[in-house]
mmCIF file of C-alpha atoms in Angstrom:
data_model
loop_
_atom_site.group_PDB
_atom_site.id
_atom_site.type_symbol
_atom_site.label_atom_id
_atom_site.label_comp_id
_atom_site.label_asym_id
_atom_site.label_seq_id
_atom_site.Cartn_x
_atom_site.Cartn_y
_atom_site.Cartn_z
ATOM 1 C CA MET A 41 267.586 125.075 242.534
ATOM 2 C CA ILE A 42 269.006 123.397 239.775
ATOM 3 C CA PHE A 43 272.835 123.316 239.045
ATOM 4 C CA VAL A 44 273.789 122.057 236.028
ATOM 5 C CA ALA A 45 277.550 120.623 236.297
ATOM 6 C CA CYS A 46 280.098 118.732 234.368
ATOM 7 C CA ALA A 47 281.667 114.836 235.867
ATOM 8 C CA GLY A 48 284.870 116.349 236.679
ATOM 9 C CA PHE A 49 286.867 119.525 235.158
ATOM 10 C CA PRO A 50 287.236 118.899 231.279
ATOM 11 C CA VAL A 51 288.535 122.323 231.119
ATOM 12 C CA ALA A 52 291.327 123.939 233.778
ATOM 13 C CA THR A 53 289.416 125.073 236.735
ATOM 14 C CA SER A 54 289.892 128.425 236.806
ATOM 15 C CA ARG A 55 287.603 128.150 232.978
ATOM 16 C CA TYR A 56 285.457 125.728 234.355
ATOM 17 C CA PHE A 57 284.537 128.472 237.847
ATOM 18 C CA ARG A 58 283.850 131.079 235.345
ATOM 19 C CA GLU A 59 281.106 128.733 233.144
ATOM 20 C CA PHE A 60 279.598 127.093 235.355
ATOM 21 C CA MET A 61 277.927 126.353 239.531
ATOM 22 C CA ALA A 62 278.025 123.197 239.809
ATOM 23 C CA VAL A 63 280.917 120.251 239.113
ATOM 24 C CA GLU A 64 280.740 116.840 240.418
ATOM 25 C CA ILE A 65 284.122 116.127 242.185
ATOM 26 C CA ASN A 66 284.590 111.967 240.346
ATOM 27 C CA GLN A 67 289.034 112.045 241.531
ATOM 28 C CA THR A 68 286.926 111.073 244.871
ATOM 29 C CA GLU A 69 286.289 107.632 243.774
ATOM 30 C CA LEU A 70 289.779 107.290 243.648
ATOM 31 C CA GLY A 71 290.898 108.607 246.562
ATOM 32 C CA ILE A 72 291.046 111.448 248.977
ATOM 33 C CA PRO A 73 292.432 114.762 247.232
ATOM 34 C CA GLY A 74 294.910 117.413 249.577
ATOM 35 C CA GLY A 75 293.870 120.155 251.462
ATOM 36 C CA GLY A 76 296.246 121.992 249.028
ATOM 37 C CA THR A 77 293.369 121.654 246.052
ATOM 38 C CA VAL A 78 290.227 121.447 248.578
ATOM 39 C CA ARG A 79 291.301 125.211 249.173
ATOM 40 C CA ARG A 80 291.752 125.492 245.601
ATOM 41 C CA TRP A 81 288.644 124.716 244.509
ATOM 42 C CA GLN A 82 286.818 126.617 247.898
ATOM 43 C CA ARG A 83 289.153 129.478 247.231
ATOM 44 C CA GLU A 84 288.762 129.825 243.039
ATOM 45 C CA CYS A 85 284.881 129.178 242.932
ATOM 46 C CA PRO A 86 282.023 131.773 243.121
ATOM 47 C CA GLU A 87 279.653 132.136 245.253
ATOM 48 C CA GLY A 88 276.966 129.632 245.746
ATOM 49 C CA PHE A 89 278.489 127.090 243.498
ATOM 50 C CA GLY A 90 277.267 123.651 243.893
ATOM 51 C CA PHE A 91 279.799 120.741 244.379
ATOM 52 C CA SER A 92 279.245 116.891 244.953
ATOM 53 C CA VAL A 93 281.544 114.256 245.387
ATOM 54 C CA LEU A 94 282.259 110.273 243.718
ATOM 55 C CA ALA A 95 282.105 108.594 247.225
ATOM 56 C CA PRO A 96 285.269 105.652 247.258
ATOM 57 C CA GLY A 97 285.142 102.877 244.848
ATOM 58 C CA THR A 98 286.096 100.280 247.088
ATOM 59 C CA LEU A 99 283.101 100.815 249.053
ATOM 60 C CA SER A 100 281.220 98.555 245.915
ATOM 61 C CA LYS A 101 283.940 96.983 245.590
ATOM 62 C CA ALA A 102 283.270 95.678 249.037
ATOM 63 C CA GLY A 103 279.336 94.951 248.777
ATOM 64 C CA PHE A 104 278.212 98.054 250.343
ATOM 65 C CA SER A 105 279.321 96.695 254.159
ATOM 66 C CA VAL A 106 278.909 98.382 256.884
ATOM 67 C CA ASP A 107 282.376 97.175 258.507
ATOM 68 C CA LYS A 108 284.598 99.531 260.265
ATOM 69 C CA THR A 109 286.892 99.934 257.004
ATOM 70 C CA ASN A 110 283.203 101.226 255.689
ATOM 71 C CA THR A 111 282.638 103.133 258.311
ATOM 72 C CA GLU A 112 285.086 105.465 258.507
ATOM 73 C CA THR A 113 285.014 104.775 254.448
ATOM 74 C CA VAL A 114 281.714 107.409 254.420
ATOM 75 C CA LYS A 115 282.389 109.592 257.107
ATOM 76 C CA THR A 116 286.155 110.602 255.424
ATOM 77 C CA ILE A 117 284.198 111.250 252.206
ATOM 78 C CA ALA A 118 281.138 112.975 254.116
ATOM 79 C CA GLN A 119 284.071 115.292 255.861
ATOM 80 C CA LEU A 120 285.634 116.289 253.059
ATOM 81 C CA ALA A 121 281.736 116.855 251.446
ATOM 82 C CA ARG A 122 280.295 118.375 254.934
ATOM 83 C CA THR A 123 283.931 120.878 254.271
ATOM 84 C CA LEU A 124 282.827 121.909 250.540
ATOM 85 C CA ALA A 125 279.366 122.628 251.452
ATOM 86 C CA ALA A 126 278.448 119.983 248.977
ATOM 87 C CA VAL A 127 275.094 119.265 247.914
ATOM 88 C CA ALA A 128 275.101 115.438 247.693
ATOM 89 C CA VAL A 129 277.874 112.473 247.972
ATOM 90 C CA VAL A 130 276.624 109.454 245.088
ATOM 91 C CA TYR A 131 278.114 105.599 246.464
ATOM 92 C CA ARG A 132 278.237 104.144 242.413
ATOM 93 C CA ALA A 133 279.189 100.967 241.249
ATOM 94 C CA GLY A 134 279.312 98.835 238.304
ATOM 95 C CA ASP A 135 277.841 95.839 236.584
ATOM 96 C CA GLU A 136 279.369 93.800 239.525
ATOM 97 C CA PHE A 137 277.230 94.506 241.904
ATOM 98 C CA ALA A 138 273.794 92.897 241.010
ATOM 99 C CA ALA A 139 270.382 92.583 241.575
ATOM 100 C CA SER A 140 270.749 89.725 243.521
ATOM 101 C CA LYS A 141 269.268 88.333 247.334
ATOM 102 C CA PRO A 142 272.131 89.311 249.525
ATOM 103 C CA ASN A 143 273.122 92.478 247.613
ATOM 104 C CA ARG A 144 269.612 93.718 248.554
ATOM 105 C CA THR A 145 270.144 92.975 252.443
ATOM 106 C CA LYS A 146 273.399 94.633 252.069
ATOM 107 C CA LEU A 147 272.053 97.777 249.750
ATOM 108 C CA ARG A 148 269.367 98.163 252.753
ATOM 109 C CA ARG A 149 270.991 97.888 255.474
ATOM 110 C CA PHE A 150 273.925 100.463 253.891
ATOM 111 C CA ALA A 151 271.305 102.880 253.385
ATOM 112 C CA LEU A 152 269.873 102.951 256.665
ATOM 113 C CA ALA A 153 273.441 104.036 257.939
ATOM 114 C CA LEU A 154 274.122 106.277 256.159
ATOM 115 C CA PRO A 155 272.046 109.784 257.202
ATOM 116 C CA ARG A 156 273.864 108.190 261.005
ATOM 117 C CA LEU A 157 277.635 107.984 259.530
ATOM 118 C CA MET A 158 277.351 111.358 256.932
ATOM 119 C CA GLY A 159 274.882 113.107 259.403
ATOM 120 C CA THR A 160 271.204 113.848 258.952
ATOM 121 C CA ARG A 161 272.232 117.681 257.591
ATOM 122 C CA GLY A 162 274.934 117.342 256.071
ATOM 123 C CA PRO A 163 275.236 116.353 252.507
ATOM 124 C CA ARG A 164 272.218 113.710 250.848
ATOM 125 C CA PRO A 165 273.398 111.056 250.070
ATOM 126 C CA VAL A 166 272.550 109.537 246.633
ATOM 127 C CA LEU A 167 272.745 105.681 244.947
ATOM 128 C CA ASP A 168 273.158 104.997 241.306
ATOM 129 C CA LEU A 169 273.519 101.387 240.878
ATOM 130 C CA GLN A 170 274.216 100.801 236.931
ATOM 131 C CA ALA A 171 273.488 97.129 237.441
ATOM 132 C CA TRP A 172 269.967 98.257 239.027
ATOM 133 C CA SER A 173 266.153 100.026 238.232
ATOM 134 C CA VAL A 174 265.319 102.408 239.819
ATOM 135 C CA GLN A 175 262.361 100.465 240.798
ATOM 136 C CA ASP A 176 264.353 98.353 242.082
ATOM 137 C CA VAL A 177 266.530 100.710 243.912
ATOM 138 C CA LEU A 178 263.259 101.958 245.616
ATOM 139 C CA ALA A 179 262.000 98.730 246.229
ATOM 140 C CA THR A 180 265.002 97.620 248.123
ATOM 141 C CA ILE A 181 266.157 100.874 250.623
ATOM 142 C CA LYS A 182 262.387 101.577 250.963
ATOM 143 C CA ASP A 183 261.952 104.346 253.563
ATOM 144 C CA ALA A 184 265.738 104.845 253.926
ATOM 145 C CA PRO A 185 266.181 109.005 253.252
ATOM 146 C CA VAL A 186 268.227 108.662 250.475
ATOM 147 C CA SER A 187 268.229 110.130 247.126
ATOM 148 C CA VAL A 188 268.441 107.195 243.543
ATOM 149 C CA ALA A 189 270.832 109.512 241.102
ATOM 150 C CA VAL A 190 268.415 108.705 237.352
ATOM 151 C CA ASP A 191 268.310 109.137 234.035
ATOM 152 C CA PRO A 192 265.331 111.122 232.130
ATOM 153 C CA LEU A 193 266.046 110.066 228.856
ATOM 154 C CA THR A 194 265.641 106.508 229.658
ATOM 155 C CA ASP A 195 264.604 105.546 233.089
ATOM 156 C CA GLN A 196 260.158 105.288 233.157
ATOM 157 C CA LEU A 197 259.687 108.635 235.836
ATOM 158 C CA ASP A 198 256.721 111.490 235.799
ATOM 159 C CA HIS A 199 256.826 113.716 238.498
ATOM 160 C CA SER A 200 253.909 113.014 240.276
ATOM 161 C CA GLY A 201 253.479 109.256 241.125
ATOM 162 C CA THR A 202 256.470 106.097 242.038
ATOM 163 C CA PRO A 203 258.908 106.277 241.408
ATOM 164 C CA ALA A 204 259.419 110.080 240.122
ATOM 165 C CA GLY A 205 257.596 111.417 243.157
ATOM 166 C CA ARG A 206 259.866 109.709 245.307
ATOM 167 C CA LEU A 207 262.894 110.535 244.044
ATOM 168 C CA SER A 208 261.748 114.445 243.626
ATOM 169 C CA ASN A 209 261.358 115.873 247.596
ATOM 170 C CA THR A 210 264.513 116.654 248.258
ATOM 171 C CA VAL A 211 267.535 116.389 246.657
ATOM 172 C CA LEU A 212 266.852 115.068 242.645
ATOM 173 C CA TYR A 213 269.323 113.698 241.145
ATOM 174 C CA LEU A 214 270.308 113.228 237.735
ATOM 175 C CA ARG A 215 273.847 111.379 235.372
ATOM 176 C CA LEU A 216 273.757 111.747 232.266
ATOM 177 C CA PRO A 217 275.999 108.986 231.578
ATOM 178 C CA GLY A 218 275.678 109.511 227.041
ATOM 179 C CA PRO A 219 272.639 107.803 225.134
ATOM 180 C CA SER A 220 274.718 105.079 224.402
ATOM 181 C CA GLY A 221 277.919 105.096 226.575
ATOM 182 C CA TYR A 222 281.262 107.440 227.703
ATOM 183 C CA ARG A 223 281.574 108.133 223.656
ATOM 184 C CA SER A 224 278.185 109.389 222.616
ATOM 185 C CA ARG A 225 277.236 112.624 222.062
ATOM 186 C CA TYR A 226 273.963 113.738 223.007
ATOM 187 C CA THR A 227 271.473 115.973 220.717
ATOM 188 C CA ASP A 228 270.775 119.455 221.175
ATOM 189 C CA ASP A 229 267.074 117.914 221.843
ATOM 190 C CA HIS A 230 268.056 114.740 224.294
ATOM 191 C CA VAL A 231 269.572 118.692 226.796
ATOM 192 C CA ASP A 232 266.338 119.873 225.998
ATOM 193 C CA ARG A 233 263.985 117.416 227.079
ATOM 194 C CA ALA A 234 266.694 116.823 230.029
ATOM 195 C CA MET A 235 266.582 120.178 231.376
ATOM 196 C CA ALA A 236 262.547 120.087 231.395
ATOM 197 C CA TYR A 237 262.225 117.587 233.425
ATOM 198 C CA ALA A 238 264.796 119.027 235.674
ATOM 199 C CA ARG A 239 262.546 121.755 235.939
ATOM 200 C CA ALA A 240 259.623 120.373 235.749
ATOM 201 C CA SER A 241 261.064 118.789 239.097
ATOM 202 C CA LYS A 242 259.424 119.614 242.423
ATOM 203 C CA ALA A 243 262.178 119.173 244.689
ATOM 204 C CA LYS A 244 264.221 121.599 246.450
ATOM 205 C CA LYS A 245 267.530 121.174 244.385
ATOM 206 C CA VAL A 246 268.015 119.679 241.074
ATOM 207 C CA PHE A 247 271.361 118.578 240.227
ATOM 208 C CA VAL A 248 271.926 117.718 236.532
ATOM 209 C CA VAL A 249 275.214 115.856 236.086
ATOM 210 C CA PHE A 250 277.168 115.355 232.339
ATOM 211 C CA ARG A 251 279.318 112.510 231.602
ATOM 212 C CA ASN A 252 280.087 111.779 228.406
ATOM 213 C CA ILE A 253 283.065 112.934 225.742
ATOM 214 C CA ASP A 254 280.505 115.528 225.149
ATOM 215 C CA MET A 255 279.939 116.991 228.826
ATOM 216 C CA TYR A 256 281.728 120.207 228.048
ATOM 217 C CA VAL A 257 279.329 121.119 224.857
ATOM 218 C CA ASN A 258 276.338 119.453 226.699
ATOM 219 C CA ALA A 259 276.610 121.048 230.470
ATOM 220 C CA GLN A 260 276.838 124.411 228.375
ATOM 221 C CA ARG A 261 273.393 123.398 226.497
ATOM 222 C CA GLY A 262 271.989 122.274 229.412
ATOM 223 C CA MET A 263 272.439 126.559 231.372
ATOM 224 C CA SER A 264 271.333 127.738 228.207
ATOM 225 C CA ALA A 265 267.997 125.699 227.998
ATOM 226 C CA LEU A 266 267.677 126.347 231.455
ATOM 227 C CA SER A 267 268.406 130.397 231.180
ATOM 228 C CA SER A 268 265.871 130.312 228.548
ATOM 229 C CA GLY A 269 263.153 128.063 229.806
#
């Protein structure tokens, strides 16, 4: 199953839910939404709709330490994700979380703790580390049951071996930030190539998230490419 989504709602939710079958909730990076908001999403979204949620940014700011505060944060975001029947929870970090030896140790411990804290039958944990290559993340987390977000237009990936073979067994998560950042725009060819990669995956679920300024238009193109492929 392939989900095509925007990062957040670029249009009113009522309109968005009529046009798309998935979304990455990004406001959760700053805080947990109120119960009324969550119930409205559940009420308005169509049957079979796919959610994913960004974990609070406090986790990465704390270096993904497995301490009491972070443990409670992980459990809270996991509960929200279960309420939404979300496909995944994305743990994102910017350039400040470098691929240093101390951070590798922290990340390994965090990745191993996530299934216990989130529940093995809940949403899939996904790591998206801006300063790390996909290969670095995989080498660090090793056999932890955690997915790694990838960009098929820039990362060195295939569907037969390392690292894509490891990425593709449960949830393959594609995050597309724009060819050169948020304000850049994907061409139709870019979108078609990303969707071709998604279609070739053998993962049970593939989540494709457009995160750039033209996410709405690009996601529409992605849906069109998916239906025509």
